[in-house]
XYZ file of C-alpha atoms in Angstrom:
666
model
C 151.167 111.015 115.283
C 149.210 112.439 112.369
C 147.063 110.200 110.161
C 147.384 111.250 106.507
C 145.492 108.622 104.511
C 142.716 106.262 105.640
C 141.689 103.081 103.878
C 138.197 101.899 104.808
C 138.106 98.098 104.857
C 134.388 98.012 104.183
C 131.718 98.972 101.690
C 128.308 100.637 101.369
C 126.953 103.311 103.641
C 129.489 102.870 106.447
C 132.412 103.382 104.063
C 130.732 106.548 102.768
C 130.099 107.677 106.339
C 133.783 107.352 107.304
C 134.927 109.049 104.103
C 132.701 112.037 104.890
C 134.385 112.739 108.223
C 137.867 111.952 106.887
C 137.418 114.505 104.116
C 136.208 117.117 106.619
C 139.398 116.462 108.604
C 141.552 116.889 105.490
C 142.578 113.220 105.417
C 142.953 111.387 102.075
C 140.764 108.309 101.532
C 141.051 104.890 99.922
C 138.218 102.491 99.065
C 138.411 98.772 98.383
C 135.894 96.974 96.209
C 134.855 93.611 94.797
C 133.511 92.858 91.330
C 129.978 93.413 92.656
C 130.932 96.879 93.923
C 132.982 98.252 91.028
C 130.314 100.912 90.387
C 129.375 101.435 94.055
C 128.975 104.864 95.637
C 131.778 104.360 98.149
C 134.213 103.701 95.296
C 133.428 106.981 93.552
C 133.472 108.894 96.835
C 137.050 107.923 97.782
C 140.196 109.612 96.489
C 141.552 106.208 95.425
C 140.073 102.730 95.013
C 141.653 99.277 94.983
C 140.118 96.121 93.521
C 140.322 93.172 95.924
C 138.463 90.240 94.352
C 135.232 88.413 93.470
C 131.829 89.270 95.039
C 131.753 86.752 97.930
C 133.119 88.492 101.031
C 135.241 85.428 101.800
C 137.106 86.072 98.541
C 137.458 89.840 98.891
C 136.476 91.933 101.929
C 137.475 89.243 104.427
C 140.965 88.647 102.987
C 143.382 90.320 105.377
C 146.387 90.011 103.056
C 144.579 91.894 100.271
C 143.585 94.737 102.595
C 147.129 95.081 103.916
C 148.515 95.026 100.390
C 146.019 97.707 99.331
C 147.358 99.897 102.132
C 150.933 99.355 100.977
C 150.044 100.036 97.351
C 148.297 103.329 98.142
C 150.389 104.508 101.067
C 147.450 104.408 103.473
C 148.815 104.751 106.991
C 145.558 103.876 108.788
C 142.548 101.590 108.349
C 139.002 102.132 109.551
C 137.162 98.776 109.539
C 133.574 100.087 109.687
C 131.371 97.339 111.133
C 130.995 93.705 110.173
C 133.619 92.056 107.955
C 137.034 92.404 109.673
C 136.040 95.022 112.246
C 136.271 92.667 115.237
C 139.000 90.312 114.023
C 142.078 90.455 116.242
C 144.268 88.865 113.545
C 143.423 91.785 111.247
C 144.542 94.244 113.882
C 147.753 92.241 114.358
C 148.481 92.095 110.621
C 148.099 95.868 110.334
C 150.374 96.461 113.317
C 153.009 94.171 111.789
C 152.864 96.228 108.588
C 153.146 99.501 110.524
C 149.581 100.558 109.737
C 147.342 102.173 112.371
C 144.080 100.387 113.176
C 141.292 102.879 113.901
C 139.735 100.857 116.665
C 140.656 99.158 119.943
C 143.718 97.040 120.586
C 144.075 93.298 120.151
C 143.518 92.608 123.859
C 140.103 94.283 123.888
C 139.026 92.733 120.578
C 139.947 89.222 121.728
C 138.403 89.630 125.166
C 135.131 91.160 124.005
C 134.929 89.342 120.668
C 134.360 86.043 122.427
C 130.986 86.290 124.136
C 131.887 83.601 126.670
C 135.111 85.294 127.751
C 133.499 88.738 127.698
C 130.809 87.676 130.164
C 133.408 86.393 132.596
C 135.400 89.627 132.346
C 132.240 91.690 132.735
C 131.254 89.800 135.872
C 134.742 90.333 137.331
C 134.473 94.061 136.535
C 131.227 94.333 138.504
C 128.905 94.427 135.504
C 125.492 92.760 135.834
C 125.328 89.611 133.642
C 122.604 87.262 132.392
C 122.445 83.738 133.886
C 123.750 81.170 131.413
C 126.258 78.483 130.441
C 129.580 80.102 129.618
C 131.270 76.894 128.400
C 131.231 75.615 124.849
C 128.398 73.379 123.635
C 129.404 70.006 122.173
C 126.342 69.105 120.115
C 122.555 69.482 119.858
C 121.838 67.053 122.708
C 124.291 68.859 124.948
C 122.480 72.087 124.039
C 119.140 70.553 125.072
C 120.583 69.402 128.414
C 122.014 72.829 129.227
C 118.866 74.641 128.092
C 116.755 72.448 130.364
C 119.021 73.202 133.313
C 118.910 76.968 132.728
C 115.170 76.856 132.081
C 113.315 77.790 128.907
C 113.200 80.131 127.128
C 116.907 80.342 126.276
C 118.964 82.263 123.751
C 121.337 80.217 121.594
C 124.109 82.465 120.275
C 127.277 82.293 118.234
C 130.282 83.152 120.394
C 131.809 85.229 117.597
C 128.455 86.536 116.360
C 126.928 89.899 115.707
C 124.185 91.595 113.699
C 121.616 88.939 114.565
C 123.572 86.201 112.774
C 123.891 82.811 114.480
C 121.202 83.603 117.037
C 118.013 81.699 117.918
C 115.458 81.647 120.753
C 114.337 78.206 121.932
C 111.208 77.544 123.980
C 111.479 73.740 124.104
C 113.816 70.814 123.389
C 112.938 70.570 119.703
C 113.638 74.267 119.129
C 116.888 73.954 121.081
C 118.082 71.178 118.767
C 117.158 73.003 115.577
C 118.349 76.355 116.934
C 121.736 74.881 117.807
C 122.168 73.396 114.325
C 121.102 76.585 112.533
C 123.130 78.909 114.787
C 126.215 76.737 114.379
C 125.835 76.665 110.590
C 125.220 80.418 110.290
C 128.129 81.159 112.637
C 130.515 79.066 110.553
C 129.304 80.714 107.355
C 129.312 84.311 108.617
C 132.269 84.369 111.020
C 134.361 81.263 110.344
C 133.794 80.316 113.994
C 131.022 77.857 114.922
C 131.304 77.992 118.723
C 127.934 78.334 120.458
C 126.818 79.283 123.968
C 123.459 79.459 125.741
C 121.990 81.955 128.197
C 118.644 82.684 129.810
C 116.257 84.643 127.610
C 114.842 87.544 129.622
C 111.114 87.897 128.965
C 109.628 91.342 128.257
C 113.148 92.618 127.584
C 114.354 95.904 126.227
C 117.606 96.128 124.283
C 119.437 99.233 125.489
C 123.076 99.979 124.757
C 125.626 102.439 126.072
C 128.092 104.244 123.796
C 131.577 104.693 125.237
C 134.716 106.526 124.163
C 138.142 105.685 125.604
C 141.622 106.955 124.770
C 145.141 105.604 125.322
C 145.617 107.883 128.336
C 143.095 106.235 130.664
C 140.167 108.542 129.934
C 136.785 106.833 129.487
C 133.357 108.440 129.111
C 129.873 107.262 128.149
C 127.635 109.113 125.694
C 124.271 108.040 127.078
C 122.137 105.230 125.685
C 120.321 104.046 122.595
C 117.029 102.150 122.684
C 117.232 99.316 120.147
C 114.244 97.184 121.148
C 112.429 97.293 117.801
C 113.971 94.188 116.281
C 112.973 91.461 113.852
C 114.842 88.168 114.079
C 117.353 89.919 116.335
C 118.072 92.493 113.615
C 117.409 96.072 114.699
C 114.882 98.034 112.638
C 114.270 101.324 114.464
C 116.555 102.835 117.090
C 116.293 105.973 119.148
C 118.240 108.042 121.624
C 117.694 108.508 124.433
C 115.562 105.606 125.676
C 111.981 106.496 126.663
C 112.323 104.005 129.543
C 115.512 104.824 131.445
C 115.654 107.243 134.327
C 118.729 109.288 135.228
C 119.755 106.916 138.031
C 119.693 103.791 135.839
C 121.412 105.620 132.963
C 124.264 106.664 135.264
C 124.639 103.167 136.683
C 124.698 101.545 133.231
C 127.151 104.163 131.969
C 129.533 103.720 134.882
C 129.492 99.926 134.545
C 130.193 100.278 130.824
C 133.179 102.491 131.552
C 134.425 99.998 134.162
C 134.298 97.222 131.562
C 136.167 99.364 129.025
C 138.904 100.046 131.568
C 139.123 96.343 132.462
C 140.202 95.493 128.908
C 142.258 98.665 128.305
C 139.780 99.796 125.680
C 140.813 102.562 123.266
C 138.283 103.820 120.697
C 134.522 104.043 120.326
C 132.698 100.980 121.607
C 129.239 99.900 122.630
C 128.158 97.903 125.662
C 124.826 96.191 125.090
C 122.364 95.359 127.854
C 119.047 93.603 128.258
C 116.789 95.586 130.591
C 113.704 94.091 132.219
C 110.440 95.797 133.157
C 111.831 96.802 136.572
C 114.925 98.448 135.025
C 117.205 95.619 136.102
C 119.882 95.389 133.437
C 122.163 92.558 132.308
C 125.284 92.648 130.153
C 124.916 91.059 126.723
C 128.111 91.889 124.876
C 130.525 94.634 123.971
C 130.876 95.574 120.326
C 134.448 96.688 119.738
C 133.575 98.829 116.737
C 131.300 101.555 115.488
C 127.629 100.595 115.670
C 125.171 100.852 112.783
C 122.963 103.085 114.918
C 125.698 105.515 115.994
C 124.044 108.521 114.224
C 121.320 108.854 116.868
C 123.978 109.299 119.537
C 125.706 111.902 117.386
C 122.435 113.779 116.914
C 121.679 114.124 120.641
C 125.257 114.797 121.783
C 126.771 116.729 118.881
C 129.808 114.410 118.960
C 131.211 112.993 115.696
C 132.125 109.458 116.760
C 134.178 108.728 113.648
C 136.261 111.839 114.256
C 136.810 110.736 117.861
C 137.921 107.277 116.686
C 140.447 108.830 114.325
C 141.913 111.226 116.882
C 142.116 108.471 119.519
C 143.899 106.178 117.031
C 146.334 109.041 116.384
C 147.220 108.982 120.092
C 145.422 112.147 121.127
C 143.654 112.607 124.448
C 139.865 112.807 124.555
C 138.856 116.441 124.310
C 135.587 115.627 126.117
C 134.796 114.968 129.753
C 131.740 113.268 131.196
C 130.252 116.597 132.259
C 130.360 117.741 128.609
C 127.951 115.020 127.506
C 124.317 116.027 127.667
C 121.069 114.961 126.024
C 119.838 117.490 123.501
C 116.477 116.628 121.978
C 115.524 113.218 120.593
C 116.735 111.214 117.597
C 115.306 108.322 115.575
C 116.871 105.981 113.029
C 114.964 103.840 110.537
C 117.028 101.152 108.865
C 115.843 101.005 105.271
C 116.361 97.419 104.126
C 116.050 95.684 100.755
C 113.436 93.260 102.000
C 109.767 92.765 101.222
C 107.604 93.221 104.344
C 104.583 91.823 102.474
C 106.477 88.539 101.893
C 107.593 87.971 105.468
C 110.519 90.387 105.059
C 112.337 88.194 102.570
C 115.445 89.715 100.971
C 115.010 91.578 97.705
C 117.721 92.213 95.158
C 117.814 94.113 91.883
C 118.292 97.550 90.397
C 117.156 100.743 92.081
C 115.074 102.179 89.277
C 114.223 105.148 91.488
C 116.141 106.348 94.533
C 115.120 109.773 95.792
C 115.674 110.083 99.546
C 114.291 113.103 101.391
C 116.546 116.141 101.307
C 118.892 116.294 104.285
C 118.643 119.398 106.441
C 119.674 120.728 109.833
C 117.276 123.312 111.195
C 116.573 124.720 114.632
C 113.543 122.487 115.210
C 114.343 119.467 113.050
C 117.102 117.464 111.380
C 116.949 114.879 108.591
C 120.067 112.818 107.938
C 120.424 109.963 105.457
C 123.508 107.744 105.622
C 123.567 105.690 102.437
C 125.843 103.834 100.053
C 123.557 103.509 97.013
C 122.274 105.664 94.175
C 119.557 105.624 91.549
C 120.401 103.034 88.896
C 122.672 101.066 91.216
C 122.122 97.442 92.181
C 121.398 95.715 95.465
C 123.553 92.598 95.470
C 122.719 89.183 96.920
C 126.224 88.964 98.387
C 126.000 91.563 101.127
C 123.849 92.992 103.875
C 120.429 94.229 102.627
C 120.730 97.707 104.130
C 120.012 100.535 101.692
C 120.145 103.520 104.014
C 119.911 104.729 107.591
C 117.320 107.489 107.673
C 117.660 109.606 110.805
C 115.554 112.363 112.303
C 115.926 114.760 115.221
C 113.404 116.870 117.077
C 113.162 118.676 120.376
C 110.948 115.933 121.844
C 110.268 112.264 121.089
C 106.968 113.157 119.427
C 108.756 115.759 117.306
C 111.410 113.257 116.199
C 108.711 110.733 115.258
C 106.790 113.342 113.266
C 109.923 114.375 111.352
C 110.699 110.712 110.629
C 107.169 109.932 109.433
C 107.288 112.814 107.001
C 110.762 111.817 105.791
C 109.704 108.202 105.173
C 106.737 109.416 103.150
C 109.116 111.494 101.006
C 111.527 108.585 100.434
C 111.017 107.407 96.843
C 112.452 103.921 96.361
C 111.481 101.669 93.444
C 112.761 98.560 91.687
C 113.051 96.319 94.740
C 111.027 95.380 97.791
C 111.766 97.551 100.823
C 110.577 98.024 104.384
C 109.645 101.718 104.345
C 105.907 100.946 104.748
C 106.685 98.795 107.763
C 108.856 101.463 109.394
C 105.986 103.932 108.947
C 103.532 101.464 110.480
C 105.740 100.925 113.542
C 106.161 104.665 114.131
C 102.382 105.173 114.027
C 101.608 102.211 116.303
C 100.032 103.301 119.623
C 102.312 100.979 121.588
C 105.429 102.470 120.004
C 104.117 105.970 120.578
C 103.631 105.159 124.251
C 107.249 104.012 124.569
C 106.118 100.710 126.145
C 108.144 98.517 123.829
C 110.184 95.323 124.156
C 112.307 93.229 121.823
C 109.151 91.188 121.241
C 107.245 94.164 119.804
C 107.267 93.048 116.161
C 106.520 89.382 116.899
C 103.695 90.346 119.245
C 102.102 93.112 117.188
C 102.576 91.464 113.774
C 102.244 87.726 114.540
C 100.973 86.953 111.042
C 103.455 89.187 109.277
C 102.916 92.643 107.861
C 99.872 93.119 105.671
C 100.099 96.874 105.318
C 98.146 99.620 107.052
C 94.454 100.303 106.512
C 93.705 103.993 106.175
C 90.951 105.206 108.489
C 89.671 108.519 109.813
C 91.615 111.631 108.855
C 94.256 109.621 106.987
C 91.590 108.042 104.770
C 90.147 111.494 104.092
C 93.581 112.646 102.912
C 93.932 109.698 100.526
C 90.480 110.363 99.080
C 91.280 114.057 98.654
C 94.578 113.236 96.981
C 92.899 110.890 94.470
C 90.193 113.461 93.701
C 92.703 116.242 93.093
C 94.898 114.055 90.886
C 91.836 113.067 88.874
C 90.643 116.648 88.492
C 94.131 117.817 87.501
C 94.139 115.150 84.790
C 90.869 116.418 83.305
C 91.934 120.044 83.611
C 95.157 119.262 81.706
C 93.171 117.517 78.972
C 90.885 120.529 78.695
C 93.832 122.892 78.249
C 95.990 120.636 76.074
C 94.265 121.117 72.713
C 94.033 124.819 71.850
C 92.334 124.088 68.537
C 89.452 122.103 69.992
C 89.265 123.130 73.658
C 87.153 120.960 75.946
C 84.781 122.802 78.237
C 84.996 121.351 81.752
C 82.405 121.906 84.414
C 83.720 123.957 87.307
C 82.340 121.352 89.729
C 82.370 117.602 89.071
C 80.826 114.752 91.082
C 83.244 111.832 91.306
C 83.367 108.495 93.124
C 86.622 107.242 94.675
C 86.774 103.449 94.860
C 89.384 101.903 97.202
C 89.021 98.131 97.349
C 85.273 97.525 97.566
C 84.555 100.794 99.358
C 83.236 103.884 97.554
C 83.313 107.556 98.531
C 81.345 110.184 96.596
C 82.437 113.814 96.475
C 82.083 117.094 94.605
C 85.338 118.611 93.360
C 85.584 122.269 92.392
C 88.656 123.669 90.660
C 89.845 127.015 92.014
C 93.158 127.044 90.104
C 95.789 124.528 88.927
C 96.704 123.435 92.452
C 93.804 124.512 94.659
C 90.483 122.720 94.971
C 87.368 122.627 97.075
C 86.225 119.135 98.046
C 82.768 118.499 99.474
C 81.780 115.112 100.913
C 78.328 115.112 102.447
C 78.144 118.136 104.724
C 81.920 118.445 105.072
C 83.742 120.889 102.810
C 87.534 121.328 102.689
C 89.953 123.678 100.962
C 92.748 121.500 99.579
C 96.027 122.148 97.796
C 98.313 119.820 95.860
C 101.883 120.264 94.644
C 102.352 117.682 91.904
C 103.441 117.346 88.283
C 102.802 114.232 86.113
C 106.522 113.450 85.764
C 107.032 113.440 89.544
C 106.514 110.532 91.891
C 105.525 112.541 94.943
C 102.437 114.636 95.623
C 102.433 117.080 98.512
C 98.886 117.729 99.662
C 97.294 119.909 102.306
C 93.668 119.895 103.383
C 92.812 122.623 105.845
C 95.845 122.435 108.165
C 96.763 118.748 107.722
C 99.546 117.990 105.213
C 100.810 114.703 103.776
C 103.420 113.528 101.262
C 101.969 110.799 99.026
C 103.874 108.643 96.539
C 101.908 108.495 93.282
C 102.012 105.937 90.451
C 99.606 105.272 87.585
C 98.198 101.725 87.480
C 95.935 100.962 84.534
C 94.526 104.474 84.452
C 94.076 104.569 88.214
C 96.240 105.976 91.021
C 98.454 103.930 93.314
C 98.894 105.983 96.484
C 101.366 105.286 99.298
C 101.999 107.026 102.602
C 102.207 106.149 106.331
C 102.392 102.422 105.513
C 99.203 102.565 103.436
C 99.412 101.226 99.862
C 96.192 101.428 97.835
C 94.949 101.736 94.285
C 92.310 104.461 94.069
C 89.881 104.371 91.158
C 88.212 107.725 90.477
C 85.032 107.163 88.482
C 81.887 108.880 87.306
C 78.750 107.915 89.210
C 77.514 105.679 86.357
C 80.847 103.881 85.883
C 81.021 103.309 89.626
C 77.619 101.594 89.514
C 78.833 99.246 86.767
C 82.221 98.595 88.387
C 80.468 97.321 91.504
C 78.961 94.507 89.393
C 82.313 93.217 88.093
C 83.415 89.810 89.494
C 86.521 89.724 91.673
C 89.540 88.016 90.096
C 90.928 85.276 92.354
C 94.665 84.477 92.549
C 95.902 81.101 91.185
C 96.182 78.119 93.552
C 99.868 77.544 94.295
C 99.376 75.276 97.309
C 100.851 72.272 95.470
C 104.228 73.952 95.042
C 107.057 75.018 97.325
C 108.246 78.277 95.775
C 111.498 80.049 96.529
C 110.349 83.100 98.513
C 113.450 85.176 97.725
C 116.492 85.224 95.456
C 118.951 82.887 97.125
C 121.091 79.771 97.210
C 119.677 76.308 97.987
C 121.893 75.217 100.880
C 120.110 71.974 101.695
C 117.169 69.849 100.567
C 115.768 67.972 103.553
C 113.302 65.647 101.793
C 113.317 63.434 98.691
C 110.832 62.594 95.947
C 108.164 60.240 97.256
C 108.492 61.364 100.887
C 105.380 61.983 102.952
C 105.792 65.280 104.814
C 103.832 66.677 107.742
C 102.672 70.193 108.502
C 105.567 72.247 109.865
C 108.241 69.822 108.639
C 111.438 71.411 107.330
C 111.758 70.976 103.568
C 114.692 73.102 102.419
C 117.158 75.756 103.529
C 117.734 78.787 101.317
C 120.493 81.281 102.083
C 120.121 84.933 101.111
C 122.094 87.956 102.256
C 124.031 85.933 104.844
C 120.895 84.525 106.518
C 119.665 80.929 106.368
C 115.903 80.550 105.871
C 114.228 77.237 106.688
C 111.232 76.562 104.421
C 108.568 74.369 106.034
C 105.511 72.447 104.840
C 102.226 74.315 105.255
C 100.257 71.040 105.351
C 100.675 67.271 105.124
C 101.494 66.164 101.580
C 103.546 63.834 99.368
C 106.570 65.135 97.458
C 105.992 64.352 93.771
C 109.089 65.970 92.299
C 112.028 68.166 93.260
C 112.853 70.859 90.735
C 115.933 72.438 92.373
C 119.314 71.119 93.449
C 121.582 71.938 96.368
C 123.987 74.704 95.413
C 121.601 76.133 92.826
C 120.781 79.848 92.771
C 117.074 80.580 92.473
C 114.970 83.626 91.718
C 111.792 84.671 93.522
C 108.947 82.173 92.949
C 111.139 79.538 91.278
C 109.675 76.091 92.013
C 111.703 74.060 94.513
C 109.368 71.076 94.746
C 105.888 69.925 93.792
C 103.383 68.044 95.987
C 100.676 65.580 95.129
């Protein structure tokens, strides 16, 4: 059977990713889109596009009948579901089969068996796969959840049976958290998946999240393509992934791979799939779930194996035999993936929506020693919608070693120009530079443990601070040199060497700057003298600097005549002053922010799902006040201190912007 036209029942970067391979295979493509996506990149990338409804996914991307009809209208003979949405819905697979349309994914049996986390654990155990202790039956209510959690022993993981992507998932350390976790998981599960069934299992402490990629065809051939380390997570949502894992040895890798293949065979699996495991500090591993679809982080596997997983899915769906054997799968170098999200790390990672006023990702390349790959579904001038997942791009790097891959990624993140919304690029840079991450001694608790009070940015020290100072000095000197050359009629004579003071926060650094030519300078601080170069033009947003042998890409903005500089998670405003102005600036009083402690402000654009208090109520510290939903996640807002509610300014069902007042306290 030959597939001639593929409709991708998805949006954003994954739709673009599938289209790319389909086009390389000479297969025609069809996109579907909602009102919110009429100008989206995936729509323009496809050969044809079909409108399917309003922005909410429940009224467009999740409507099986509309997807099937779009196939009939365009003559698409196959559907790739991407991930999320309908990708793991057995009824979707059945509807396509009834219409004579090929589903590029596993069969109904595998989707049903692995889509239910309770059933999947039973099948896994029967297939000889290690499983986590837990309660595999359904949970009746919050009190039943507390009883079961107590029997298993805290901490426990409360999870949606039909869940995925971190939705409908909570960790509980006591009875109170079990009650609230059950309620929130049940609500999120109903909202995200239309299925509110919940189960509970033991939470493995000091765990690593490691998954095995498998490929299986309709002829009984099953192979595994090594592992991915996905332990860097926040609220169960992966942030940085890598392949291979810095923790596994060859023996454990083989054992996990063989068990994954055994599970795939047990459910007659046919396509690309991922078996997820929790691995403890002694390399004991336990089955979590099997994702019967392409994973978000699949590029890192492709980069170390050279296998195009989307191409394999298409050929398997067409009935072809796997053209790979287990002995063909090696590990070549190391790959990293940073998930670039529309969320503000400085505001507890709250979702951010709006227009991308600047979107300049690093240039993709594939060289002998390094690779940069950017899977994306957005463009400069496009909008990030409140209706869908906050992912902007998946930035991937490859190097010969883990250190090489990290270095390539750090440089790529520094080059990534993204403005108009909050984003997590500074946080990704901070994680990559963290000594614990560098050591490879990571767990799923890394972010919670290393950033318990949230992310406050990175403080530049040592050589990195020297680079920021040098960058500010060169930008300042370039400004004066341009002024001197601008007016030919009344030229300004500039001293070859200038003494300047760089002020970052309350700290000052004095230096002598000597111009050698437009882009080369000599910088002397105390007894240390450096030859520095800068590649920058005023209309650009990125400065490429080099001092001696150390180079750095720095994002540059002008703020009130000063320079905002960003790189490696550092975000500072550098004031470059004369010595006299620096003396006076030190005497200026510091402006304090306004007191907003009497207000509960909406921390993100979102929908007020529930108000949990009324006017006149006395609330205690930590008490839940309201639930705001944004980008498919429910966020519980709690009281920071004991207070009395004077007035409530928002209503349930109301959409709010960032910093809109929800309620006022006495």
